[in-house]
CSV table of C-alpha atoms in Angstrom, one decimal:
chain,number,residue,atom,x,y,z
A,15,UNK,CA,114.0,117.4,133.2
A,16,UNK,CA,112.4,120.7,132.0
A,17,UNK,CA,114.0,121.8,128.7
A,18,UNK,CA,116.5,124.6,129.5
A,19,UNK,CA,118.2,124.8,126.1
A,20,UNK,CA,118.3,128.0,124.0
A,21,UNK,CA,118.6,128.5,120.3
A,22,UNK,CA,120.0,131.5,118.3
A,23,UNK,CA,118.2,133.4,115.6
A,24,UNK,CA,120.4,131.7,113.0
A,25,UNK,CA,119.5,128.3,114.3
A,26,UNK,CA,115.8,129.3,114.2
A,27,UNK,CA,116.1,130.2,110.5
A,28,UNK,CA,117.8,126.9,109.9
A,29,UNK,CA,115.2,124.9,111.7
A,30,UNK,CA,112.3,126.5,109.9
A,31,UNK,CA,113.8,126.1,106.5
A,32,UNK,CA,114.8,122.5,107.1
A,33,UNK,CA,111.3,121.7,108.4
A,34,UNK,CA,109.7,122.8,105.2
A,35,UNK,CA,112.1,122.4,102.3
A,36,UNK,CA,113.4,118.8,102.2
A,37,UNK,CA,110.1,117.2,101.3
A,38,UNK,CA,108.8,120.3,99.5
A,39,UNK,CA,111.5,120.3,96.8
A,40,UNK,CA,110.9,116.6,96.2
A,41,UNK,CA,107.1,116.5,96.0
A,42,UNK,CA,105.8,120.0,95.3
A,43,UNK,CA,106.9,120.3,91.6
A,44,UNK,CA,104.7,117.4,90.5
A,45,UNK,CA,101.8,118.3,92.9
A,46,UNK,CA,101.8,121.9,91.8
A,47,UNK,CA,102.2,121.1,88.0
A,48,UNK,CA,99.1,118.9,88.0
A,49,UNK,CA,97.0,121.9,88.9
A,50,UNK,CA,98.9,125.0,87.8
A,51,UNK,CA,101.0,123.6,85.0
A,52,UNK,CA,103.8,126.1,84.0
A,53,UNK,CA,102.4,128.7,86.4
A,54,UNK,CA,103.4,126.7,89.4
A,55,UNK,CA,105.9,129.4,90.5
A,56,UNK,CA,103.0,131.9,90.8
A,57,UNK,CA,101.2,129.4,93.1
A,58,UNK,CA,104.3,129.4,95.3
A,59,UNK,CA,104.2,133.2,95.5
A,60,UNK,CA,100.6,133.1,96.6
A,61,UNK,CA,101.1,130.4,99.2
A,62,UNK,CA,104.1,132.4,100.5
A,63,UNK,CA,101.7,135.2,101.5
A,64,UNK,CA,99.6,132.6,103.3
A,65,UNK,CA,102.7,131.4,105.1
A,66,UNK,CA,103.4,135.0,106.2
A,67,UNK,CA,99.9,135.3,107.6
A,68,UNK,CA,100.1,132.1,109.6
A,69,UNK,CA,103.5,133.0,110.9
A,70,UNK,CA,102.3,136.5,111.8
A,71,UNK,CA,99.4,135.1,113.9
A,72,UNK,CA,101.6,132.6,115.7
A,73,UNK,CA,104.3,135.2,116.4
A,74,UNK,CA,101.7,137.6,117.9
A,75,UNK,CA,100.3,134.8,120.1
A,76,UNK,CA,103.8,134.1,121.3
A,77,UNK,CA,104.3,137.8,122.1
A,78,UNK,CA,101.1,137.8,124.1
A,79,UNK,CA,102.2,134.7,126.1
A,80,UNK,CA,106.0,135.1,126.0
A,81,UNK,CA,107.9,132.0,127.1
A,82,UNK,CA,104.9,129.6,126.7
A,83,UNK,CA,103.9,127.1,124.0
A,84,UNK,CA,100.4,126.8,122.4
A,85,UNK,CA,99.8,123.8,124.7
A,86,UNK,CA,100.3,126.1,127.7
A,87,UNK,CA,98.6,129.3,126.6
A,88,UNK,CA,95.5,127.8,124.8
A,89,UNK,CA,94.0,126.9,128.2
A,90,UNK,CA,94.4,130.5,129.4
A,91,UNK,CA,92.5,131.7,126.3
A,92,UNK,CA,89.6,129.3,126.0
A,93,UNK,CA,89.6,127.6,129.4
A,94,UNK,CA,91.1,124.5,130.8
A,95,UNK,CA,88.8,121.9,129.1
A,96,UNK,CA,89.0,123.4,125.5
A,97,UNK,CA,92.7,124.1,126.1
A,98,UNK,CA,93.2,120.4,126.7
A,99,UNK,CA,91.3,119.6,123.5
A,100,UNK,CA,93.5,122.0,121.5
A,101,UNK,CA,96.6,120.6,123.1
A,102,UNK,CA,95.5,117.1,122.1
A,103,UNK,CA,94.9,118.2,118.5
A,104,UNK,CA,98.4,119.5,118.3
A,105,UNK,CA,99.9,116.3,119.7
A,106,UNK,CA,98.0,114.4,117.0
A,107,UNK,CA,99.1,116.9,114.4
A,108,UNK,CA,102.8,116.6,115.2
A,109,UNK,CA,102.6,112.8,115.4
A,110,UNK,CA,100.6,112.4,112.2
A,111,UNK,CA,102.6,114.9,110.3
A,112,UNK,CA,105.8,113.3,111.3
A,113,UNK,CA,104.5,109.8,110.5
A,114,UNK,CA,103.7,111.1,107.0
A,115,UNK,CA,107.3,112.5,106.6
A,116,UNK,CA,108.8,109.3,107.8
A,117,UNK,CA,106.8,107.3,105.3
A,118,UNK,CA,107.7,109.7,102.5
A,119,UNK,CA,111.4,109.2,103.5
A,120,UNK,CA,111.1,105.4,103.5
A,121,UNK,CA,109.3,105.4,100.1
A,122,UNK,CA,111.9,107.5,98.5
A,123,UNK,CA,114.8,105.2,99.6
A,124,UNK,CA,112.9,102.0,98.9
A,125,UNK,CA,111.6,103.0,95.5
A,126,UNK,CA,114.5,104.3,93.3
A,127,UNK,CA,117.4,102.9,95.4
A,128,UNK,CA,116.6,99.8,97.3
A,129,UNK,CA,113.2,98.4,96.2
A,130,UNK,CA,113.8,95.0,97.8
A,131,UNK,CA,114.4,96.4,101.3
A,132,UNK,CA,111.4,96.5,103.7
A,133,UNK,CA,110.1,100.0,104.6
A,134,UNK,CA,110.5,99.1,108.2
A,135,UNK,CA,114.3,99.0,107.8
A,136,UNK,CA,114.4,102.7,106.7
A,137,UNK,CA,111.9,103.7,109.3
A,138,UNK,CA,113.8,102.3,112.2
A,139,UNK,CA,117.1,103.5,110.7
A,140,UNK,CA,115.9,107.2,110.8
A,141,UNK,CA,114.0,107.0,114.1
A,142,UNK,CA,116.9,105.7,116.3
A,143,UNK,CA,119.0,108.8,115.8
A,144,UNK,CA,115.8,110.9,116.0
A,145,UNK,CA,115.1,109.5,119.5
A,146,UNK,CA,118.6,110.2,120.6
A,147,UNK,CA,118.4,113.8,119.2
A,148,UNK,CA,115.2,114.5,121.0
A,149,UNK,CA,116.6,113.0,124.3
A,150,UNK,CA,119.7,115.4,124.0
A,151,UNK,CA,117.5,118.4,123.6
A,152,UNK,CA,116.7,121.5,121.5
A,153,UNK,CA,120.3,122.9,121.4
A,154,UNK,CA,121.7,119.7,119.8
A,155,UNK,CA,118.9,119.6,117.3
A,156,UNK,CA,119.4,123.3,116.5
A,157,UNK,CA,123.2,123.0,116.1
A,158,UNK,CA,122.8,120.1,113.8
A,159,UNK,CA,120.2,122.0,111.7
A,160,UNK,CA,122.6,124.9,111.5
A,161,UNK,CA,125.3,122.7,110.1
A,162,UNK,CA,123.2,120.8,107.5
A,163,UNK,CA,121.2,123.9,106.3
A,164,UNK,CA,124.0,125.7,104.3
A,165,UNK,CA,125.2,122.4,102.8
A,166,UNK,CA,121.7,121.4,101.8
A,167,UNK,CA,121.0,124.9,100.3
A,168,UNK,CA,124.3,125.0,98.5
A,169,UNK,CA,123.8,121.6,97.0
A,170,UNK,CA,120.3,122.6,95.6
A,171,UNK,CA,121.8,125.8,94.1
A,172,UNK,CA,124.7,123.9,92.5
A,173,UNK,CA,122.4,121.4,90.9
A,174,UNK,CA,120.2,124.1,89.4
A,175,UNK,CA,123.3,126.0,88.1
A,176,UNK,CA,124.6,122.8,86.5
A,177,UNK,CA,121.4,122.4,84.6
A,178,UNK,CA,120.8,125.9,83.3
A,179,UNK,CA,122.3,125.3,79.9
A,180,UNK,CA,119.7,122.6,79.2
A,181,UNK,CA,116.6,124.5,80.4
A,182,UNK,CA,114.1,125.8,77.9
A,183,UNK,CA,112.3,128.7,79.6
A,184,UNK,CA,109.7,128.9,76.8
A,185,UNK,CA,108.1,125.9,78.6
A,186,UNK,CA,107.1,128.4,81.3
A,187,UNK,CA,104.9,130.2,78.8
A,188,UNK,CA,102.2,131.3,78.3
A,189,UNK,CA,101.7,132.8,81.8
A,190,UNK,CA,98.1,132.5,83.2
A,191,UNK,CA,96.9,130.9,80.0
A,192,UNK,CA,93.9,129.3,81.9
A,193,UNK,CA,93.4,132.2,84.3
A,194,UNK,CA,93.9,132.3,88.1
A,195,UNK,CA,91.8,129.3,89.1
A,196,UNK,CA,94.5,126.6,88.3
A,197,UNK,CA,97.1,128.8,90.1
A,198,UNK,CA,94.9,129.0,93.2
A,199,UNK,CA,94.4,125.3,93.2
A,200,UNK,CA,98.1,124.8,92.9
A,201,UNK,CA,98.6,127.1,95.9
A,202,UNK,CA,96.0,125.2,97.9
A,203,UNK,CA,98.0,121.9,97.4
A,204,UNK,CA,101.0,123.5,99.0
A,205,UNK,CA,99.4,124.8,102.2
A,206,UNK,CA,100.3,121.7,104.1
A,207,UNK,CA,104.0,122.4,103.6
A,208,UNK,CA,104.0,126.2,104.1
A,209,UNK,CA,102.0,125.9,107.3
A,210,UNK,CA,104.8,124.0,108.9
A,211,UNK,CA,106.0,127.2,110.5
A,212,UNK,CA,103.6,125.8,113.1
A,213,UNK,CA,106.7,124.5,114.9
A,214,UNK,CA,107.0,128.1,116.2
A,215,UNK,CA,104.1,127.2,118.6
A,216,UNK,CA,106.5,124.9,120.4
A,217,UNK,CA,110.1,126.1,119.9
A,218,UNK,CA,109.8,129.9,120.3
A,219,UNK,CA,110.0,129.8,124.1
A,220,UNK,CA,113.5,128.3,123.6
A,221,UNK,CA,114.9,131.2,121.5
A,222,UNK,CA,117.5,133.5,123.2
A,223,UNK,CA,116.3,136.6,121.3
A,224,UNK,CA,112.5,136.5,121.4
A,225,UNK,CA,112.2,140.0,119.9
A,226,UNK,CA,113.8,138.8,116.6
A,227,UNK,CA,111.5,135.8,116.1
A,228,UNK,CA,109.3,137.6,113.7
A,229,UNK,CA,112.0,138.9,111.5
A,230,UNK,CA,113.9,135.6,111.4
A,231,UNK,CA,110.7,133.7,110.6
A,232,UNK,CA,109.9,135.9,107.7
A,233,UNK,CA,113.5,135.6,106.4
A,234,UNK,CA,113.2,131.8,106.7
A,235,UNK,CA,109.8,131.8,104.7
A,236,UNK,CA,111.4,133.9,102.0
A,237,UNK,CA,114.4,131.6,101.7
A,238,UNK,CA,112.1,128.5,101.5
A,239,UNK,CA,109.9,130.3,98.9
A,240,UNK,CA,112.9,131.3,96.7
A,241,UNK,CA,114.4,127.8,96.9
A,242,UNK,CA,111.1,126.1,95.9
A,243,UNK,CA,110.4,128.6,93.1
A,244,UNK,CA,113.9,128.0,91.6
A,245,UNK,CA,113.5,124.2,91.9
A,246,UNK,CA,110.0,124.4,90.3
A,247,UNK,CA,111.2,126.7,87.4
A,248,UNK,CA,114.3,124.5,86.8
A,249,UNK,CA,112.3,121.3,86.6
A,250,UNK,CA,109.5,122.6,84.4
A,251,UNK,CA,112.0,124.3,82.1
A,252,UNK,CA,113.9,121.0,81.8
A,253,UNK,CA,111.1,118.4,81.5
A,254,UNK,CA,108.0,120.4,80.6
A,255,UNK,CA,104.8,118.3,80.7
A,256,UNK,CA,106.7,115.2,81.8
A,257,UNK,CA,106.9,116.6,85.3
A,258,UNK,CA,103.3,115.6,85.9
A,259,UNK,CA,104.2,111.9,85.5
A,260,UNK,CA,107.2,112.0,87.9
A,261,UNK,CA,107.2,110.8,91.5
A,262,UNK,CA,110.4,112.6,92.5
A,263,UNK,CA,111.1,115.3,89.8
A,264,UNK,CA,114.1,116.8,91.6
A,265,UNK,CA,115.8,113.5,91.9
A,266,UNK,CA,115.1,112.9,88.2
A,267,UNK,CA,116.6,116.4,87.5
A,268,UNK,CA,119.8,115.4,89.4
A,269,UNK,CA,120.0,112.2,87.4
A,270,UNK,CA,119.6,114.1,84.2
A,271,UNK,CA,122.3,116.6,85.1
A,272,UNK,CA,124.5,113.6,86.1
A,273,UNK,CA,123.9,111.9,82.7
A,274,UNK,CA,124.5,115.0,80.4
A,275,UNK,CA,127.5,116.2,82.4
A,276,UNK,CA,129.3,112.9,83.0
A,277,UNK,CA,129.0,113.5,86.8
A,278,UNK,CA,128.8,110.0,88.1
A,279,UNK,CA,126.4,109.3,91.0
A,280,UNK,CA,125.4,112.9,91.4
A,281,UNK,CA,121.9,111.7,92.3
A,282,UNK,CA,123.4,109.6,95.1
A,283,UNK,CA,125.2,112.6,96.5
A,284,UNK,CA,122.0,114.6,96.4
A,285,UNK,CA,120.1,111.8,98.1
A,286,UNK,CA,122.7,111.6,100.8
A,287,UNK,CA,122.3,115.4,101.5
A,288,UNK,CA,118.5,115.0,101.2
A,289,UNK,CA,118.5,112.3,103.9
A,290,UNK,CA,120.4,114.7,106.2
A,291,UNK,CA,117.7,117.4,105.5
A,292,UNK,CA,114.8,115.0,106.1
A,293,UNK,CA,116.4,113.8,109.3
A,294,UNK,CA,116.4,117.3,110.7
A,295,UNK,CA,112.7,117.7,109.7
A,296,UNK,CA,111.8,114.4,111.4
A,297,UNK,CA,113.7,115.1,114.6
A,298,UNK,CA,112.2,118.6,114.9
A,299,UNK,CA,108.7,117.3,114.5
A,300,UNK,CA,109.5,114.5,116.9
A,301,UNK,CA,110.7,117.0,119.4
A,302,UNK,CA,107.7,119.2,119.0
A,303,UNK,CA,105.4,116.2,119.5
A,304,UNK,CA,107.2,115.1,122.7
A,305,UNK,CA,107.2,118.6,124.2
A,306,UNK,CA,103.5,118.9,123.4
A,307,UNK,CA,102.6,115.6,125.0
A,308,UNK,CA,104.7,116.3,128.1
A,309,UNK,CA,103.1,119.7,128.6
A,310,UNK,CA,99.6,118.3,127.9
A,311,UNK,CA,100.0,115.8,130.7
A,312,UNK,CA,102.1,118.2,132.9
A,313,UNK,CA,105.1,115.9,132.9
A,314,UNK,CA,108.3,117.8,133.7
A,315,UNK,CA,110.8,115.4,132.1
A,316,UNK,CA,109.9,115.4,128.4
A,317,UNK,CA,112.7,112.9,127.6
A,318,UNK,CA,110.7,110.0,128.9
A,319,UNK,CA,108.4,110.3,125.9
A,320,UNK,CA,111.2,110.3,123.3
A,321,UNK,CA,111.3,106.5,122.8
A,322,UNK,CA,107.5,105.8,123.2
A,323,UNK,CA,106.7,108.5,120.7
A,324,UNK,CA,109.4,107.2,118.4
A,325,UNK,CA,107.9,103.7,118.5
A,326,UNK,CA,104.4,105.1,117.8
A,327,UNK,CA,105.9,106.9,114.8
A,328,UNK,CA,107.5,103.8,113.5
A,329,UNK,CA,104.2,101.8,113.8
A,330,UNK,CA,102.0,104.6,112.3
A,331,UNK,CA,104.3,105.3,109.4
A,332,UNK,CA,104.1,101.6,108.3
A,333,UNK,CA,100.4,100.9,108.8
A,334,UNK,CA,98.6,104.1,107.9
A,335,UNK,CA,99.2,103.8,104.1
A,336,UNK,CA,99.3,100.7,102.0
A,337,UNK,CA,101.3,102.2,99.1
A,338,UNK,CA,102.9,105.3,97.7
A,339,UNK,CA,99.7,106.1,95.7
A,340,UNK,CA,97.6,105.8,98.9
A,341,UNK,CA,100.1,108.1,100.7
A,342,UNK,CA,99.9,110.8,98.0
A,343,UNK,CA,96.1,110.6,97.9
A,344,UNK,CA,96.0,111.0,101.7
A,345,UNK,CA,98.2,114.0,101.6
A,346,UNK,CA,95.9,115.5,98.9
A,347,UNK,CA,92.5,114.7,100.3
A,348,UNK,CA,93.1,114.6,104.1
A,349,UNK,CA,96.3,116.4,105.1
A,350,UNK,CA,95.6,119.7,103.4
A,351,UNK,CA,92.1,120.4,105.0
A,352,UNK,CA,93.1,118.9,108.3
A,353,UNK,CA,96.4,120.7,108.5
A,354,UNK,CA,94.8,124.0,107.4
A,355,UNK,CA,92.3,123.7,110.3
A,356,UNK,CA,94.8,122.9,113.0
A,357,UNK,CA,97.9,124.8,111.7
A,358,UNK,CA,96.1,128.0,110.7
A,359,UNK,CA,92.5,127.9,111.9
A,360,UNK,CA,93.1,127.3,115.6
A,361,UNK,CA,95.8,130.0,116.1
A,362,UNK,CA,93.5,132.4,114.2
A,363,UNK,CA,90.5,131.7,116.5
A,364,UNK,CA,92.8,131.9,119.6
A,365,UNK,CA,94.2,135.3,118.7
A,366,UNK,CA,90.7,136.7,117.9
A,367,UNK,CA,89.3,135.5,121.3
A,368,UNK,CA,92.3,136.8,123.2
A,369,UNK,CA,92.2,140.2,121.5
A,370,UNK,CA,88.4,140.5,122.3
A,371,UNK,CA,89.0,139.5,125.9
A,372,UNK,CA,91.8,142.0,126.3
A,373,UNK,CA,89.8,144.8,124.7
A,374,UNK,CA,86.8,143.9,127.0
A,375,UNK,CA,89.0,144.0,130.1
A,376,UNK,CA,90.6,147.3,128.9
A,377,UNK,CA,87.1,148.9,128.3
A,378,UNK,CA,86.0,147.8,131.8
A,379,UNK,CA,88.9,149.7,133.3
């Protein structure tokens, strides 16, 4: 069955935000602090500009080839053979990226909450509903994202507000004490997350208002940026240099607020909402991977790949990394350059080639 579903602009915003933010708020404060220290919020501002540029390129490609995904239009730009190579790279990207997210999800639950439980238990637990969601189609995924997004955002804001009285904003000073280099390094560590607007290369053909895609994407990126900046500032203002030693600083922040405010199990409530957010991210990436594979092999019914891809994701998320430390090192050393090349580099090359081709054809006329 060819996907016939359509999503609204509000659902598009929800999907973009929920693709980036759930894992970003959990990991980026520590990753950024190791490089930029108290200037991490400036790093986020810088990488936001990068996210705008990537989104701008993808949106313009989608305008040139309205109603088509990058798997479909890359062949029209660079030829059938190289188009297949690009399509394959994007299939690998979505599967590898999702396997990383699934492993992150499993590590978070297994570490602080249920250390004796095998990672495989959590992996299967999240992938079964993901397979079902992909099988049901884009509209079901989008509606679920639209429901969870405001709850997730509201919970993050409430947690931050509850902790304001214990924040010491002097910990955010001095600004740019070591110059711009640490800030730029901090921004580079975040590229992998902010490039995840790459889902637009697959889902934009299913929007019901294609002319609003650009505006809605920029709104989503701004929302993500504001959320992560607020989380970063709150955590640094609360813990200072201790942030560098934390695996999950936002979870530690929730536990701290729970302890000082006599709010029992606040961290468990936050974790419950975080699981909902990560599920949306996983099912969106799962869907993008399935659509990419079905189009690469010209299979009309994308649903037949839902379970096989799900099984592959379960296997990869459990065998690619031996520990949480290895996972973090992989994200730092491999994911950032690889994701930058595929998520930003390929669309940039494609749009340059297409613009040159169109100008050449126009000049000939």
